[in-house]
PDB file of C-alpha atoms in Angstrom:
ATOM      1  CA  MET R1004     -11.211  89.411 -59.361  1.00 64.00           C
ATOM      2  CA  ILE R1005      -9.959  86.070 -58.930  1.00 76.00           C
ATOM      3  CA  THR R1006      -8.737  84.503 -62.031  1.00 88.00           C
ATOM      4  CA  ARG R1007      -9.198  81.011 -63.141  1.00 89.00           C
ATOM      5  CA  ARG R1008      -5.597  80.271 -62.490  1.00 89.00           C
ATOM      6  CA  THR R1009      -5.795  81.502 -58.920  1.00 90.00           C
ATOM      7  CA  GLN R1010      -8.881  79.391 -58.394  1.00 89.00           C
ATOM      8  CA  LEU R1011      -7.053  76.333 -59.684  1.00 90.00           C
ATOM      9  CA  ILE R1012      -4.061  77.046 -57.467  1.00 90.00           C
ATOM     10  CA  ALA R1013      -6.372  77.517 -54.465  1.00 89.00           C
ATOM     11  CA  LEU R1014      -8.196  74.347 -55.348  1.00 90.00           C
ATOM     12  CA  ALA R1015      -4.922  72.433 -55.695  1.00 93.00           C
ATOM     13  CA  ALA R1016      -3.724  73.841 -52.375  1.00 93.00           C
ATOM     14  CA  ALA R1017      -7.007  72.835 -50.720  1.00 94.00           C
ATOM     15  CA  VAL R1018      -6.758  69.353 -52.197  1.00 94.00           C
ATOM     16  CA  LEU R1019      -3.142  69.076 -51.003  1.00 93.00           C
ATOM     17  CA  LEU R1020      -4.109  70.354 -47.561  1.00 93.00           C
ATOM     18  CA  ALA R1021      -7.031  67.892 -47.400  1.00 93.00           C
ATOM     19  CA  ALA R1022      -4.773  65.064 -48.537  1.00 93.00           C
ATOM     20  CA  TYR R1023      -2.174  66.038 -45.922  1.00 93.00           C
ATOM     21  CA  LEU R1024      -4.816  66.211 -43.203  1.00 91.00           C
ATOM     22  CA  ALA R1025      -6.330  62.883 -44.305  1.00 92.00           C
ATOM     23  CA  TRP R1026      -2.852  61.361 -44.354  1.00 91.00           C
ATOM     24  CA  THR R1027      -2.151  62.665 -40.851  1.00 91.00           C
ATOM     25  CA  VAL R1028      -5.493  61.472 -39.458  1.00 89.00           C
ATOM     26  CA  GLN R1029      -5.059  58.079 -41.120  1.00 89.00           C
ATOM     27  CA  GLY R1030      -1.538  57.910 -39.612  1.00 87.00           C
ATOM     28  CA  TRP R1031      -2.944  58.545 -36.153  1.00 88.00           C
ATOM     29  CA  ARG R1032      -5.589  55.890 -36.664  1.00 88.00           C
ATOM     30  CA  MET R1033      -3.043  53.386 -37.993  1.00 89.00           C
ATOM     31  CA  GLY R1034      -0.692  54.258 -35.140  1.00 87.00           C
ATOM     32  CA  GLU R1035      -3.449  53.500 -32.650  1.00 89.00           C
ATOM     33  CA  ALA R1036      -4.310  50.276 -34.468  1.00 87.00           C
ATOM     34  CA  LEU R1037      -0.627  49.307 -34.525  1.00 87.00           C
ATOM     35  CA  ALA R1038      -0.310  50.046 -30.816  1.00 89.00           C
ATOM     36  CA  GLU R1039      -3.382  47.875 -30.149  1.00 91.00           C
ATOM     37  CA  GLU R1040      -1.955  45.045 -32.282  1.00 91.00           C
ATOM     38  CA  GLN R1041       1.359  45.309 -30.443  1.00 92.00           C
ATOM     39  CA  ARG R1042      -0.439  45.164 -27.099  1.00 94.00           C
ATOM     40  CA  LEU R1043      -2.422  42.090 -28.204  1.00 94.00           C
ATOM     41  CA  HIS R1044       0.759  40.493 -29.533  1.00 95.00           C
ATOM     42  CA  ALA R1045       2.533  41.113 -26.209  1.00 95.00           C
ATOM     43  CA  LEU R1046      -0.418  39.521 -24.374  1.00 96.00           C
ATOM     44  CA  THR R1047      -0.313  36.519 -26.716  1.00 95.00           C
ATOM     45  CA  LEU R1048       3.434  36.144 -26.178  1.00 95.00           C
ATOM     46  CA  ALA R1049       2.918  36.288 -22.407  1.00 96.00           C
ATOM     47  CA  VAL R1050       0.204  33.608 -22.585  1.00 96.00           C
ATOM     48  CA  HIS R1051       2.416  31.366 -24.728  1.00 96.00           C
ATOM     49  CA  ALA R1052       5.404  31.907 -22.438  1.00 95.00           C
ATOM     50  CA  ALA R1053       3.298  30.994 -19.392  1.00 96.00           C
ATOM     51  CA  ALA R1054       1.989  27.889 -21.169  1.00 96.00           C
ATOM     52  CA  ALA R1055       5.529  26.857 -22.156  1.00 96.00           C
ATOM     53  CA  GLU R1056       6.772  27.364 -18.606  1.00 96.00           C
ATOM     54  CA  SER R1057       3.872  25.329 -17.251  1.00 95.00           C
ATOM     55  CA  ALA R1058       4.538  22.537 -19.751  1.00 95.00           C
ATOM     56  CA  GLN R1059       8.231  22.514 -18.855  1.00 95.00           C
ATOM     57  CA  ARG R1060       7.376  22.335 -15.159  1.00 95.00           C
ATOM     58  CA  ARG R1061       4.982  19.410 -15.773  1.00 93.00           C
ATOM     59  CA  GLU R1062       7.601  17.597 -17.836  1.00 93.00           C
ATOM     60  CA  ARG R1063      10.239  18.114 -15.152  1.00 94.00           C
ATOM     61  CA  VAL R1064       7.865  16.686 -12.543  1.00 93.00           C
ATOM     62  CA  GLU R1065       7.080  13.736 -14.834  1.00 89.00           C
ATOM     63  CA  GLU R1066      10.785  13.143 -15.485  1.00 90.00           C
ATOM     64  CA  LYS R1067      11.496  13.146 -11.747  1.00 92.00           C
ATOM     65  CA  ARG R1068       8.607  10.734 -11.169  1.00 89.00           C
ATOM     66  CA  ARG R1069       9.853   8.383 -13.872  1.00 87.00           C
ATOM     67  CA  PHE R1070      13.406   8.538 -12.571  1.00 89.00           C
ATOM     68  CA  ALA R1071      12.196   7.769  -9.045  1.00 89.00           C
ATOM     69  CA  ALA R1072      10.069   4.900 -10.376  1.00 86.00           C
ATOM     70  CA  MET R1073      13.018   3.429 -12.272  1.00 87.00           C
ATOM     71  CA  GLU R1074      15.276   3.776  -9.214  1.00 90.00           C
ATOM     72  CA  THR R1075      12.645   2.024  -7.100  1.00 89.00           C
ATOM     73  CA  LEU R1076      12.382  -0.769  -9.674  1.00 86.00           C
ATOM     74  CA  ARG R1077      16.166  -1.062  -9.894  1.00 87.00           C
ATOM     75  CA  HIS R1078      16.408  -1.297  -6.093  1.00 90.00           C
ATOM     76  CA  GLU R1079      13.651  -3.924  -5.950  1.00 89.00           C
ATOM     77  CA  ALA R1080      15.369  -5.897  -8.721  1.00 86.00           C
ATOM     78  CA  ASP R1081      18.643  -5.779  -6.803  1.00 87.00           C
ATOM     79  CA  LEU R1082      16.860  -7.069  -3.693  1.00 89.00           C
ATOM     80  CA  ALA R1083      15.119  -9.832  -5.666  1.00 86.00           C
ATOM     81  CA  LEU R1084      18.402 -10.818  -7.302  1.00 84.00           C
ATOM     82  CA  ALA R1085      20.160 -10.901  -3.938  1.00 85.00           C
ATOM     83  CA  ALA R1086      17.365 -13.101  -2.573  1.00 87.00           C
ATOM     84  CA  ALA R1087      17.669 -15.438  -5.586  1.00 83.00           C
ATOM     85  CA  VAL R1088      21.437 -15.676  -5.115  1.00 80.00           C
ATOM     86  CA  GLN R1089      20.912 -16.444  -1.426  1.00 85.00           C
ATOM     87  CA  ARG R1090      18.393 -19.174  -2.331  1.00 84.00           C
ATOM     88  CA  GLU R1091      20.925 -20.613  -4.782  1.00 80.00           C
ATOM     89  CA  ARG R1092      23.620 -20.622  -2.109  1.00 79.00           C
ATOM     90  CA  ASP R1093      21.294 -22.219   0.410  1.00 83.00           C
ATOM     91  CA  ALA R1094      20.287 -24.905  -2.092  1.00 80.00           C
ATOM     92  CA  GLY R1095      23.951 -25.500  -2.920  1.00 74.00           C
ATOM     93  CA  ALA R1096      24.770 -25.834   0.765  1.00 74.00           C
ATOM     94  CA  VAL R1097      21.955 -28.373   1.214  1.00 80.00           C
ATOM     95  CA  ARG R1098      23.221 -30.357  -1.791  1.00 76.00           C
ATOM     96  CA  LEU R1099      26.767 -30.242  -0.405  1.00 69.00           C
ATOM     97  CA  ARG R1100      25.623 -31.438   3.040  1.00 74.00           C
ATOM     98  CA  ASP R1101      23.640 -34.244   1.422  1.00 79.00           C
ATOM     99  CA  ALA R1102      26.626 -35.256  -0.719  1.00 73.00           C
ATOM    100  CA  LEU R1103      28.925 -35.239   2.327  1.00 68.00           C
ATOM    101  CA  ALA R1104      26.463 -37.300   4.342  1.00 71.00           C
ATOM    102  CA  ASP R1105      26.159 -39.746   1.444  1.00 75.00           C
ATOM    103  CA  TYR R1106      29.946 -39.922   1.119  1.00 69.00           C
ATOM    104  CA  ALA R1107      30.365 -40.490   4.827  1.00 66.00           C
ATOM    105  CA  ALA R1108      27.688 -43.200   4.817  1.00 71.00           C
ATOM    106  CA  ARG R1109      29.299 -45.033   1.900  1.00 71.00           C
ATOM    107  CA  HIS R1110      32.828 -44.908   3.234  1.00 65.00           C
ATOM    108  CA  ARG R1111      32.137 -45.413   6.911  1.00 60.00           C
ATOM    109  CA  ALA R1112      33.873 -48.391   8.453  1.00 48.00           C
ATOM    110  CA  ARG R1113      31.563 -51.349   8.729  1.00 47.00           C
ATOM    111  CA  SER R1114      30.832 -52.964  12.044  1.00 42.00           C
ATOM    112  CA  ASN R1115      31.887 -56.374  10.778  1.00 46.00           C
ATOM    113  CA  SER R1116      35.467 -57.548  10.660  1.00 47.00           C
ATOM    114  CA  ALA R1117      35.742 -57.310   6.870  1.00 50.00           C
ATOM    115  CA  PRO R1118      38.316 -54.787   5.712  1.00 50.00           C
ATOM    116  CA  ALA R1119      36.885 -51.489   4.577  1.00 51.00           C
ATOM    117  CA  GLN R1120      37.346 -50.769   0.939  1.00 56.00           C
ATOM    118  CA  PRO R1121      38.546 -47.275  -0.005  1.00 57.00           C
ATOM    119  CA  GLY R1122      35.868 -46.862  -2.667  1.00 56.00           C
ATOM    120  CA  ALA R1123      33.377 -48.596  -4.864  1.00 52.00           C
ATOM    121  CA  PRO R1124      34.645 -50.858  -7.627  1.00 52.00           C
ATOM    122  CA  ALA R1125      35.322 -49.130 -10.947  1.00 52.00           C
ATOM    123  CA  ALA R1126      32.591 -51.050 -12.732  1.00 56.00           C
ATOM    124  CA  ASP R1127      29.954 -50.244 -10.079  1.00 64.00           C
ATOM    125  CA  ALA R1128      26.904 -49.130 -12.098  1.00 66.00           C
ATOM    126  CA  ILE R1129      25.080 -47.722  -9.075  1.00 69.00           C
ATOM    127  CA  GLY R1130      28.066 -45.558  -8.118  1.00 68.00           C
ATOM    128  CA  MET R1131      28.373 -44.250 -11.658  1.00 75.00           C
ATOM    129  CA  LEU R1132      24.635 -43.493 -11.697  1.00 72.00           C
ATOM    130  CA  ALA R1133      24.971 -41.654  -8.384  1.00 72.00           C
ATOM    131  CA  VAL R1134      27.815 -39.513  -9.772  1.00 76.00           C
ATOM    132  CA  LEU R1135      25.827 -38.802 -12.938  1.00 79.00           C
ATOM    133  CA  LEU R1136      22.728 -37.840 -10.951  1.00 78.00           C
ATOM    134  CA  GLY R1137      24.858 -35.590  -8.747  1.00 76.00           C
ATOM    135  CA  GLU R1138      26.274 -33.801 -11.779  1.00 83.00           C
ATOM    136  CA  LEU R1139      22.789 -33.461 -13.286  1.00 83.00           C
ATOM    137  CA  ASP R1140      21.537 -32.007 -10.015  1.00 80.00           C
ATOM    138  CA  GLU R1141      24.388 -29.496 -10.012  1.00 80.00           C
ATOM    139  CA  MET R1142      23.650 -28.476 -13.609  1.00 85.00           C
ATOM    140  CA  ALA R1143      19.932 -28.207 -12.836  1.00 83.00           C
ATOM    141  CA  GLY R1144      20.816 -25.809 -10.015  1.00 79.00           C
ATOM    142  CA  ILE R1145      22.873 -23.686 -12.400  1.00 84.00           C
ATOM    143  CA  TYR R1146      20.057 -23.585 -14.961  1.00 87.00           C
ATOM    144  CA  ALA R1147      17.486 -22.782 -12.283  1.00 83.00           C
ATOM    145  CA  ALA R1148      19.654 -19.937 -10.970  1.00 82.00           C
ATOM    146  CA  GLU R1149      20.025 -18.485 -14.462  1.00 86.00           C
ATOM    147  CA  ALA R1150      16.282 -18.846 -15.053  1.00 87.00           C
ATOM    148  CA  ASP R1151      15.593 -16.999 -11.779  1.00 85.00           C
ATOM    149  CA  ARG R1152      17.896 -14.164 -12.822  1.00 84.00           C
ATOM    150  CA  ALA R1153      16.312 -13.926 -16.288  1.00 88.00           C
ATOM    151  CA  ARG R1154      12.830 -13.901 -14.746  1.00 87.00           C
ATOM    152  CA  ILE R1155      13.788 -11.122 -12.317  1.00 86.00           C
ATOM    153  CA  TYR R1156      15.334  -9.046 -15.116  1.00 86.00           C
ATOM    154  CA  GLY R1157      12.335  -9.609 -17.387  1.00 87.00           C
ATOM    155  CA  MET R1158       9.801  -8.688 -14.730  1.00 86.00           C
ATOM    156  CA  THR R1159      11.814  -5.578 -13.837  1.00 85.00           C
ATOM    157  CA  CYS R1160      11.859  -4.539 -17.485  1.00 86.00           C
ATOM    158  CA  GLU R1161       8.103  -5.069 -17.825  1.00 86.00           C
ATOM    159  CA  ARG R1162       7.384  -3.127 -14.648  1.00 84.00           C
ATOM    160  CA  GLY R1163       9.640  -0.310 -15.853  1.00 81.00           C
ATOM    161  CA  ALA R1164       7.813  -0.084 -19.161  1.00 83.00           C
ATOM    162  CA  ASP R1165       4.456  -0.212 -17.390  1.00 82.00           C
ATOM    163  CA  SER R1166       5.497   2.568 -15.007  1.00 78.00           C
ATOM    164  CA  LEU R1167       6.464   4.794 -17.930  1.00 76.00           C
ATOM    165  CA  THR R1168       3.244   4.239 -19.848  1.00 79.00           C
ATOM    166  CA  ALA R1169       0.734   3.974 -17.007  1.00 70.00           C
ATOM    167  CA  GLY R1170       1.998   6.960 -15.040  1.00 57.00           C
ATOM    168  CA  GLN R1171       2.594   5.168 -11.766  1.00 53.00           C
ATOM    169  CA  VAL R1172       4.806   2.495 -10.286  1.00 47.00           C
ATOM    170  CA  PRO R1173       3.159  -0.950 -10.498  1.00 48.00           C
ATOM    171  CA  GLN R1174       3.163  -3.114  -7.410  1.00 52.00           C
ATOM    172  CA  PRO R1175       4.952  -6.485  -7.518  1.00 49.00           C
TER     173      PRO R1175
END
């Protein structure tokens, strides 16, 4: 007959065998669950990588668009500045022609027999006023030219900021 001790040993062996089998089955189940989690993690990583690549591509396109917009604005500002400089030169040339015509008219020999004087008397108030007005006109031209340049630079800056925030190049 089977003794109590043998029964206990058999019971302990059965418990150990059941524990081993449960451990093994649980390992298989956990292995499958781990494999599923790893597969889901790989899919998540792929989705995030695709999203990051897409975002980088969009940002590169946006950077190129902004760079092109700024280059366009810079070119337009250069053209506007060149036009302002040309207007300044043209206005200066007109002032110079007017001053030469005025000089020639004042110092032209008279048709009468009186001797021509080389210039106006030193105390001539009208002559001094003419010189003063000429200098004021010259300074006004300088200030107007500087104001034109500042206006062009300011408008270019505003258009650049607008193009960066609005997403497109504003029209002048």
